[in-house]
Coordinates of C-alpha atoms and ligand atoms in Angstrom, one line a residue:
Chain A
X1 CA 101.4 116.5 106.8
X2 CA 100.4 116.9 103.1
X3 CA 96.7 116.2 102.6
X4 CA 97.6 113.4 100.2
X5 CA 98.8 111.4 103.2
X6 CA 95.3 111.6 104.8
X7 CA 93.8 109.9 101.8
X8 CA 93.1 112.9 99.7
X9 CA 90.5 114.3 102.0
X10 CA 91.3 117.4 103.9
X11 CA 90.4 116.7 107.6
X12 CA 91.9 119.8 109.1
X13 CA 94.0 119.6 112.3
X14 CA 91.9 118.3 115.1
X15 CA 94.4 119.5 117.8
X16 CA 96.8 121.7 115.7
X17 CA 99.7 119.6 117.0
X18 CA 102.7 118.3 115.1
X19 CA 102.2 114.6 114.2
X20 CA 105.3 113.0 115.5
X21 CA 104.1 109.5 114.6
X22 CA 103.5 109.9 110.9
X23 CA 105.0 107.1 109.0
X24 CA 106.7 105.6 112.0
X25 CA 106.9 102.0 113.1
X26 CA 105.3 101.3 116.5
X27 CA 107.4 98.3 117.5
X28 CA 108.3 99.0 121.2
X29 CA 107.2 101.4 123.9
X30 CA 110.9 102.2 124.3
X31 CA 110.6 104.1 121.0
X32 CA 107.7 106.2 122.2
X33 CA 108.3 109.5 124.0
X34 CA 105.9 111.1 126.4
X35 CA 104.9 113.6 123.7
X36 CA 104.2 110.7 121.3
X37 CA 101.9 109.1 123.8
X38 CA 100.2 112.3 124.9
X39 CA 99.4 113.0 121.2
X40 CA 97.6 109.7 120.9
X41 CA 95.9 110.3 124.2
X42 CA 94.6 113.7 123.3
X43 CA 93.2 112.4 120.0
X44 CA 91.6 109.4 121.7
X45 CA 90.1 111.7 124.4
X46 CA 88.5 113.8 121.6
X47 CA 87.2 110.6 119.9
X48 CA 85.7 109.5 123.3
X49 CA 84.1 112.8 124.0
X50 CA 82.8 113.2 120.5
X51 CA 84.8 116.4 119.8
X52 CA 87.1 114.8 117.3
X53 CA 85.8 112.9 114.3
X54 CA 88.2 110.7 112.5
X55 CA 85.7 109.0 110.2
X56 CA 86.9 108.6 106.7
X57 CA 90.3 110.1 107.4
X58 CA 91.7 106.8 106.0
X59 CA 89.4 106.6 103.0
X60 CA 91.3 105.1 100.1
X61 CA 94.0 103.7 102.4
X62 CA 94.8 100.0 102.9
X63 CA 95.6 98.5 106.2
X64 CA 96.9 94.9 106.4
X65 CA 96.2 92.9 109.6
X66 CA 98.5 89.9 109.8
X67 CA 97.6 87.9 112.9
X68 CA 99.6 84.7 113.2
X69 CA 98.0 83.7 116.5
X70 CA 94.4 83.0 117.5
X71 CA 93.7 86.5 119.0
X72 CA 90.2 87.8 118.6
X73 CA 90.0 90.9 120.7
X74 CA 93.0 92.8 119.4
X75 CA 92.2 91.7 115.9
X76 CA 88.6 93.0 116.2
X77 CA 89.7 96.2 117.8
X78 CA 92.1 97.0 115.0
X79 CA 89.6 95.8 112.4
X80 CA 86.8 98.1 113.7
X81 CA 89.3 101.0 114.2
X82 CA 90.6 100.8 110.6
X83 CA 87.2 100.3 109.0
X84 CA 85.6 103.1 110.9
X85 CA 88.3 105.4 109.7
X86 CA 87.3 104.4 106.2
X87 CA 90.4 102.2 105.4
X88 CA 90.2 99.1 103.4
X89 CA 91.3 96.1 105.5
X90 CA 93.2 93.2 104.2
X91 CA 93.4 90.4 106.8
X92 CA 95.4 87.3 107.2
X93 CA 94.0 85.9 110.4
X94 CA 93.2 82.3 111.2
X95 CA 96.6 80.7 111.0
X96 CA 95.0 77.3 110.7
X97 CA 93.8 78.0 107.1
X98 CA 96.2 80.7 106.0
X99 CA 99.3 80.2 103.9
X100 CA 101.4 80.6 107.1
X101 CA 100.1 77.3 108.3
X102 CA 101.1 75.8 105.0
X103 CA 104.7 76.7 105.8
X104 CA 105.1 80.1 104.3
X105 CA 107.6 82.2 106.1
X106 CA 106.6 85.5 107.8
X107 CA 109.1 87.2 105.4
X108 CA 107.3 85.8 102.3
X109 CA 103.9 86.7 103.7
X110 CA 104.9 90.3 104.3
X111 CA 106.5 90.6 100.8
X112 CA 103.3 89.2 99.3
X113 CA 101.1 91.6 101.3
X114 CA 103.3 94.5 100.4
X115 CA 102.6 93.8 96.7
X116 CA 98.9 94.7 97.3
X117 CA 100.0 98.3 98.0
X118 CA 99.2 98.4 101.7
X119 CA 99.8 101.6 103.7
X120 CA 100.3 100.0 107.1
X121 CA 100.9 96.5 108.5
X122 CA 99.5 95.5 111.9
X123 CA 101.2 92.4 113.1
X124 CA 100.5 89.8 115.9
X125 CA 103.0 87.0 115.9
X126 CA 104.1 84.4 118.6
X127 CA 107.8 85.1 118.1
X128 CA 109.6 87.7 120.1
X129 CA 111.3 90.2 117.7
X130 CA 108.8 89.5 114.9
X131 CA 107.6 93.1 114.7
X132 CA 111.1 94.5 114.4
X133 CA 112.0 91.9 111.8
X134 CA 108.9 92.8 109.7
X135 CA 109.6 96.5 110.1
X136 CA 113.1 95.8 108.6
X137 CA 111.6 93.8 105.9
X138 CA 109.1 96.4 104.6
X139 CA 109.1 100.1 104.0
X140 CA 105.5 100.3 105.1
X141 CA 104.9 101.4 108.7
X142 CA 104.4 98.4 111.0
X143 CA 102.3 98.4 114.2
X144 CA 103.2 95.7 116.7
X145 CA 99.9 94.1 118.0
X146 CA 101.8 91.6 120.2
X147 CA 105.2 90.0 119.6
X148 CA 105.2 86.8 121.6
X149 CA 105.9 87.5 125.3
X150 CA 107.9 90.6 124.3
X151 CA 105.7 93.6 123.9
X152 CA 102.2 94.8 123.1
X153 CA 102.5 98.6 122.7
X154 CA 98.9 99.5 121.8
X155 CA 97.7 97.7 125.0
X156 CA 100.2 99.8 127.0
X157 CA 98.9 103.0 125.3
X158 CA 95.3 102.2 126.3
X159 CA 96.5 101.2 129.8
X160 CA 98.3 104.4 130.5
X161 CA 95.4 106.4 128.9
X162 CA 93.1 104.7 131.3
X163 CA 95.3 105.5 134.3
X164 CA 95.6 109.1 133.1
X165 CA 91.8 109.5 132.7
X166 CA 90.9 107.8 136.0
X167 CA 93.7 109.1 138.2
X168 CA 93.9 112.5 136.5
X169 CA 97.7 112.1 136.2
X170 CA 100.4 109.5 135.5
X171 CA 103.3 111.4 137.2
X172 CA 103.9 110.0 140.6
X173 CA 101.6 107.1 140.1
X174 CA 102.2 104.0 142.3
X175 CA 101.4 100.9 140.3
X176 CA 101.4 97.3 141.5
X177 CA 101.7 94.6 138.8
X178 CA 100.4 91.2 139.9
X179 CA 100.5 87.8 138.4
X180 CA 102.6 86.5 135.5
X181 CA 105.0 89.3 134.8
X182 CA 107.5 87.1 133.0
X183 CA 105.4 85.9 130.0
X184 CA 102.9 88.7 129.9
X185 CA 103.6 90.9 126.8
X186 CA 101.6 93.8 128.3
X187 CA 103.9 94.2 131.3
X188 CA 107.2 95.2 129.5
X189 CA 105.3 97.6 127.2
X190 CA 103.5 99.2 130.2
X191 CA 106.8 99.6 132.1
X192 CA 108.6 101.1 129.2
X193 CA 105.8 103.6 128.6
X194 CA 105.5 104.5 132.3
X195 CA 109.2 105.3 132.3
X196 CA 108.4 108.5 130.4
X197 CA 106.6 109.9 133.5
X198 CA 108.1 111.5 136.6
X199 CA 108.2 109.8 139.9
X200 CA 106.3 106.6 138.9
X201 CA 106.8 103.7 141.3
X202 CA 106.3 100.1 140.2
X203 CA 105.7 97.1 142.5
X204 CA 106.2 93.8 140.8
X205 CA 104.2 91.2 142.7
X206 CA 104.8 87.7 141.4
X207 CA 106.2 84.3 142.5
X208 CA 109.9 84.1 141.7
X209 CA 109.3 81.9 138.6
X210 CA 107.1 84.5 137.0
X211 CA 108.9 87.7 138.1
X212 CA 109.6 90.4 135.6
X213 CA 112.3 89.8 133.1
X214 CA 115.8 91.2 133.6
X215 CA 115.8 93.4 130.6
X216 CA 112.8 95.3 131.9
X217 CA 114.5 95.8 135.3
X218 CA 117.6 97.0 133.5
X219 CA 115.6 99.5 131.4
X220 CA 113.8 100.9 134.4
X221 CA 117.0 101.3 136.4
X222 CA 118.6 103.1 133.5
X223 CA 115.6 105.5 133.2
X224 CA 115.7 106.1 136.9
X225 CA 112.3 104.5 137.7
X226 CA 111.9 103.2 141.2
X227 CA 110.7 99.7 141.4
X228 CA 110.4 96.9 144.0
X229 CA 109.8 93.2 143.9
X230 CA 107.4 91.5 146.2
X231 CA 107.3 87.7 146.0
X232 CA 105.5 86.4 149.1
X233 CA 101.8 86.8 150.1
X234 CA 102.5 89.0 153.2
X235 CA 104.8 91.2 151.1
X236 CA 101.9 91.8 148.8
X237 CA 99.6 92.8 151.7
X238 CA 102.3 95.2 152.9
X239 CA 102.6 96.9 149.5
X240 CA 98.8 97.2 148.9
X241 CA 98.1 100.4 150.9
X242 CA 100.7 102.3 148.9
X243 CA 99.1 101.6 145.5
X244 CA 97.0 103.9 143.2
X245 CA 96.5 101.1 140.7
X246 CA 96.7 97.3 140.8
X247 CA 97.4 95.8 137.3
X248 CA 96.5 92.1 137.3
X249 CA 97.6 89.6 134.7
X250 CA 96.7 86.0 134.2
X251 CA 98.8 83.2 135.7
X252 CA 98.8 80.1 133.4
X253 CA 99.2 76.7 134.9
X254 CA 101.5 75.6 132.0
X255 CA 104.1 78.0 133.2
X256 CA 104.9 75.9 136.2
X257 CA 107.0 72.8 135.8
X258 CA 105.3 71.4 138.9
X259 CA 101.5 71.7 139.1
X260 CA 101.6 71.5 142.9
X261 CA 103.7 74.6 142.9
X262 CA 100.9 76.3 140.8
X263 CA 98.3 75.2 143.3
X264 CA 100.4 76.6 146.1
X265 CA 100.9 80.1 144.7
X266 CA 97.6 80.7 142.8
X267 CA 95.6 81.8 145.9
X268 CA 98.0 84.6 146.7
X269 CA 97.4 86.1 143.2
X270 CA 93.6 86.1 143.2
X271 CA 92.1 89.6 143.4
X272 CA 88.9 89.6 145.4
X273 CA 87.2 91.7 148.0
X274 CA 89.5 90.4 150.7
X275 CA 92.7 91.4 148.9
X276 CA 91.1 94.8 148.1
X277 CA 90.5 95.3 151.8
X278 CA 94.3 95.8 152.2
X279 CA 94.3 98.6 149.6
X280 CA 93.1 102.2 149.6
X281 CA 89.4 102.7 149.0
X282 CA 89.9 104.3 145.6
X283 CA 92.5 101.8 144.4
X284 CA 91.9 101.1 140.7
X285 CA 92.0 97.5 139.4
X286 CA 93.1 97.0 135.8
X287 CA 93.4 93.8 133.7
X288 CA 94.2 93.4 130.0
X289 CA 91.5 90.7 129.7
X290 CA 90.5 88.0 129.1
X291 CA 90.6 86.8 132.7
X292 CA 90.2 83.4 134.1
X293 CA 89.9 83.2 137.8
X294 CA 92.6 85.6 139.0
X295 CA 90.0 88.4 139.1
X296 CA 86.9 87.6 141.1
X297 CA 83.5 88.7 139.6
X298 CA 82.7 90.2 143.0
X299 CA 85.1 93.0 142.1
X300 CA 83.1 93.9 138.9
X301 CA 80.5 95.9 140.6
X302 CA 82.9 97.9 142.8
X303 CA 84.0 101.3 141.8
X304 CA 87.5 100.0 141.9
X305 CA 86.9 98.0 138.7
X306 CA 88.5 100.0 135.9
X307 CA 89.0 97.1 133.5
X308 CA 85.8 97.3 131.5
X309 CA 86.5 101.0 130.8
X310 CA 90.1 100.0 130.1
X311 CA 88.9 97.5 127.5
X312 CA 86.6 100.2 125.9
X313 CA 89.6 102.5 125.5
X314 CA 91.2 100.1 123.1
X315 CA 89.1 101.3 120.2
X316 CA 89.7 105.1 120.4
X317 CA 93.4 104.5 121.1
X318 CA 93.8 102.3 118.0
X319 CA 91.8 104.7 115.9
X320 CA 94.0 107.6 117.0
X321 CA 97.2 105.6 116.4
X322 CA 96.2 104.4 112.9
X323 CA 95.2 107.9 112.0
X324 CA 98.5 109.3 113.2
X325 CA 100.8 106.6 111.8
X326 CA 99.1 106.9 108.4
X327 CA 99.9 110.6 108.4
X328 CA 96.7 112.2 109.6
X329 CA 96.7 115.6 111.1
X330 CA 97.6 115.9 114.8
Chain B
X1 CA 163.9 77.0 124.1
X2 CA 160.3 76.9 125.2
X3 CA 158.2 73.8 124.5
X4 CA 155.9 75.9 122.4
X5 CA 158.7 76.7 119.9
X6 CA 159.6 73.0 119.8
X7 CA 156.1 72.1 118.8
X8 CA 155.6 74.5 116.0
X9 CA 157.8 76.8 114.1
X10 CA 157.2 80.6 113.9
X11 CA 155.3 82.1 111.1
X12 CA 156.4 85.0 109.0
X13 CA 153.0 86.5 108.2
X14 CA 149.6 86.1 109.9
X15 CA 148.0 86.3 113.3
X16 CA 148.9 84.4 116.5
X17 CA 146.2 84.2 119.0
X18 CA 147.8 83.4 122.3
X19 CA 146.5 82.8 125.9
X20 CA 143.3 81.1 124.9
X21 CA 142.1 79.0 127.9
X22 CA 143.1 75.4 127.4
X23 CA 140.7 73.4 125.1
X24 CA 138.8 76.6 124.1
X25 CA 140.5 77.0 120.7
X26 CA 137.3 75.8 119.0
X27 CA 135.5 79.0 120.3
X28 CA 138.1 81.0 118.4
X29 CA 137.5 78.9 115.3
X30 CA 133.7 79.5 115.5
X31 CA 134.0 83.2 116.3
X32 CA 136.2 83.7 113.3
X33 CA 134.2 81.4 111.1
X34 CA 137.5 79.8 110.0
X35 CA 135.8 76.9 108.3
X36 CA 134.7 79.4 105.6
X37 CA 138.4 79.7 104.7
X38 CA 138.6 76.0 103.6
X39 CA 138.7 77.0 99.9
X40 CA 141.5 79.5 100.4
X41 CA 144.8 77.9 99.2
X42 CA 147.0 80.4 101.1
X43 CA 145.6 80.2 104.6
X44 CA 146.6 77.5 107.1
X45 CA 145.3 77.2 110.7
X46 CA 147.6 75.7 113.3
X47 CA 145.9 74.8 116.6
X48 CA 147.9 74.0 119.7
X49 CA 146.0 72.6 122.7
X50 CA 147.1 72.3 126.3
X51 CA 150.4 74.2 126.0
X52 CA 152.1 75.0 129.4
X53 CA 151.7 78.6 130.3
X54 CA 153.0 80.8 133.2
X55 CA 149.9 82.9 133.1
X56 CA 147.2 80.3 132.7
X57 CA 148.8 77.0 133.7
X58 CA 147.7 75.5 130.4
X59 CA 146.5 77.3 127.3
X60 CA 145.6 77.0 123.6
X61 CA 147.3 78.8 120.8
X62 CA 145.8 79.4 117.3
X63 CA 148.2 80.4 114.5
X64 CA 146.6 81.8 111.4
X65 CA 149.1 81.6 108.6
X66 CA 148.5 84.3 106.0
X67 CA 145.3 85.5 107.7
X68 CA 145.0 88.8 109.4
X69 CA 142.2 89.0 111.9
X70 CA 140.1 92.1 111.2
X71 CA 139.5 94.8 113.8
X72 CA 135.8 93.7 114.3
X73 CA 136.9 90.1 114.8
X74 CA 139.6 91.1 117.2
X75 CA 137.1 93.0 119.3
X76 CA 134.7 90.1 119.5
X77 CA 137.6 87.7 120.5
X78 CA 138.6 90.1 123.2
X79 CA 135.0 90.4 124.5
X80 CA 134.4 86.6 124.7
X81 CA 137.9 85.6 125.7
X82 CA 139.2 88.5 127.8
X83 CA 142.6 86.8 128.4
X84 CA 143.4 86.4 124.7
X85 CA 146.5 88.0 123.3
X86 CA 146.4 89.0 119.6
X87 CA 149.7 89.3 117.8
X88 CA 150.0 90.4 114.2
X89 CA 153.1 89.0 112.4
X90 CA 154.5 90.8 109.4
X91 CA 157.9 89.7 108.0
X92 CA 158.6 87.9 111.3
X93 CA 158.0 91.1 113.2
X94 CA 155.5 90.7 116.0
X95 CA 153.1 93.5 116.9
X96 CA 150.8 93.0 119.9
X97 CA 147.3 94.3 119.3
X98 CA 144.9 95.4 122.1
X99 CA 141.5 95.8 120.5
X100 CA 138.7 97.9 122.1
X101 CA 135.3 96.4 122.8
X102 CA 132.6 95.9 120.1
X103 CA 129.5 98.0 120.3
X104 CA 127.5 95.5 118.3
X105 CA 127.8 91.9 117.2
X106 CA 126.1 90.7 114.0
X107 CA 125.6 86.9 113.5
X108 CA 128.0 84.5 115.2
X109 CA 125.8 84.0 118.3
X110 CA 122.5 82.2 118.5
X111 CA 119.9 84.1 120.6
X112 CA 119.3 82.2 123.9
X113 CA 115.6 82.9 123.7
X114 CA 114.0 80.0 121.8
X115 CA 111.0 82.0 120.8
X116 CA 113.1 84.7 119.2
X117 CA 112.4 85.4 115.5
X118 CA 116.1 84.7 114.8
X119 CA 115.5 81.1 115.9
X120 CA 112.5 80.5 113.7
X121 CA 113.4 78.1 111.0
X122 CA 113.7 79.6 107.5
X123 CA 113.0 83.2 108.5
X124 CA 115.9 85.3 107.1
X125 CA 116.6 87.1 110.4
X126 CA 120.3 87.3 111.4
X127 CA 120.7 87.8 115.1
X128 CA 122.2 91.1 116.1
X129 CA 123.3 92.2 119.6
X130 CA 124.1 95.4 121.5
X131 CA 127.1 95.0 123.9
X132 CA 126.3 96.3 127.4
X133 CA 129.7 95.8 128.9
X134 CA 128.9 97.7 132.0
X135 CA 126.2 95.2 132.8
X136 CA 128.2 92.2 131.6
X137 CA 125.6 91.3 129.0
X138 CA 124.7 91.5 125.3
X139 CA 121.1 92.3 124.3
X140 CA 119.4 90.8 121.3
X141 CA 118.2 93.7 119.1
X142 CA 115.2 91.7 117.9
X143 CA 113.8 90.2 121.1
X144 CA 115.6 92.2 123.9
X145 CA 116.8 89.1 125.7
X146 CA 120.0 89.5 127.6
X147 CA 122.9 87.0 127.5
X148 CA 125.7 87.1 130.0
X149 CA 129.1 87.7 128.2
X150 CA 130.6 84.6 129.9
X151 CA 127.8 82.5 128.5
X152 CA 128.4 83.5 124.9
X153 CA 130.6 80.4 124.2
X154 CA 127.5 78.2 124.8
X155 CA 125.6 80.0 122.0
X156 CA 128.2 80.2 119.2
X157 CA 126.9 79.4 115.8
X158 CA 128.6 76.2 114.4
Ligands
ZN1 ZN1 116.5 87.3 120.3

């Protein structure tokens, strides 16, 4: 990339790799190839180990964070990532006080923000399809930071990065996904990204009401990914010994039309020492956090708990992604 | 003479859409957005309901006088109403048309996912779909939600 794209400051090529993500929209993990993901991972790895310094690579650049949902973690993660790369951050956050709450459309908000000369828009919005819509609205690269229950690509990048660093590989990984797979935005993104790897097997463990959406199944079938659905408690126990990783998501009471149905199933989807006893000793437990009571604190001190490290990986991944999307050297 | 020809005379120029399932002519009217033609002095729309049919028992027929259905429109009609027969009439001569399947559909159909950006009031997002005929569905290009082809009539934009 020309050095002007990295803010006028020559940063050199940290890896000497071709930046395949420069200027691209990051809307869906379906659009990311294995090479795209590996580039982000290698950069994030270098950031983590201190061999790659991305500080000030975005000096003089402007990143807009439009968060039309009360999300704090992802907002903070992007904010700190952009700031530590030296970018100026323009943020529209708390929807309660912003113009969006006053009835401005997302379209108008984006057009207004564009007028400030931003180099990238990071969007969190409750509507599915919002990120693609914004990407079509603006010529500036758009990063999807969560589009309703549809996708959350940067979460999937940090999830697969965590699997790769802990397991040493992603190919052939056997991954159980437990909890609310229907309304979780992280699950589709994770599945789409995993489809780039060879021999991955996915086990969807959820009550029928919260099972994975059909378009995710269709995508996996078309990409030749093996998956299986386990709905009942004893099916889950049966699947446990096969797993390398158990990825847990939160089950929300509001998803059930009948609260007694919620009470009936919730016990089967709590991860505690007892459930872990059915799995392998080195089974890794992941969770996008925040958790409620689906992940017992007794798991925290076990070596199986990968989720705090997983959460820590958010920052290097978002730094690497912002750097690359804004045209930094690969 | 068939009862159909007793009911309405032949047209010399236009499109005759035959073998529409009985009482489903409104789907054709919505798919073709025929109401938008109300200012056009040359176009007349003749709708026949509940006509006896050997093939369907009962059927609807829509005659579009001085209106030629476009190729894109024909493809969408054939997708949503697979039994439909499309006849182009030029100087009384009838030519049966068998359209292929559409690859994409723009507008015409509401996304079934209520939380889709195309269903958010005032946002200028026109729904757009990819047709996945082999799976019997169309997929919203914005939100990925699938809609079974046979359920499309329930989601036609008025
Ligand atoms: Zn949609």
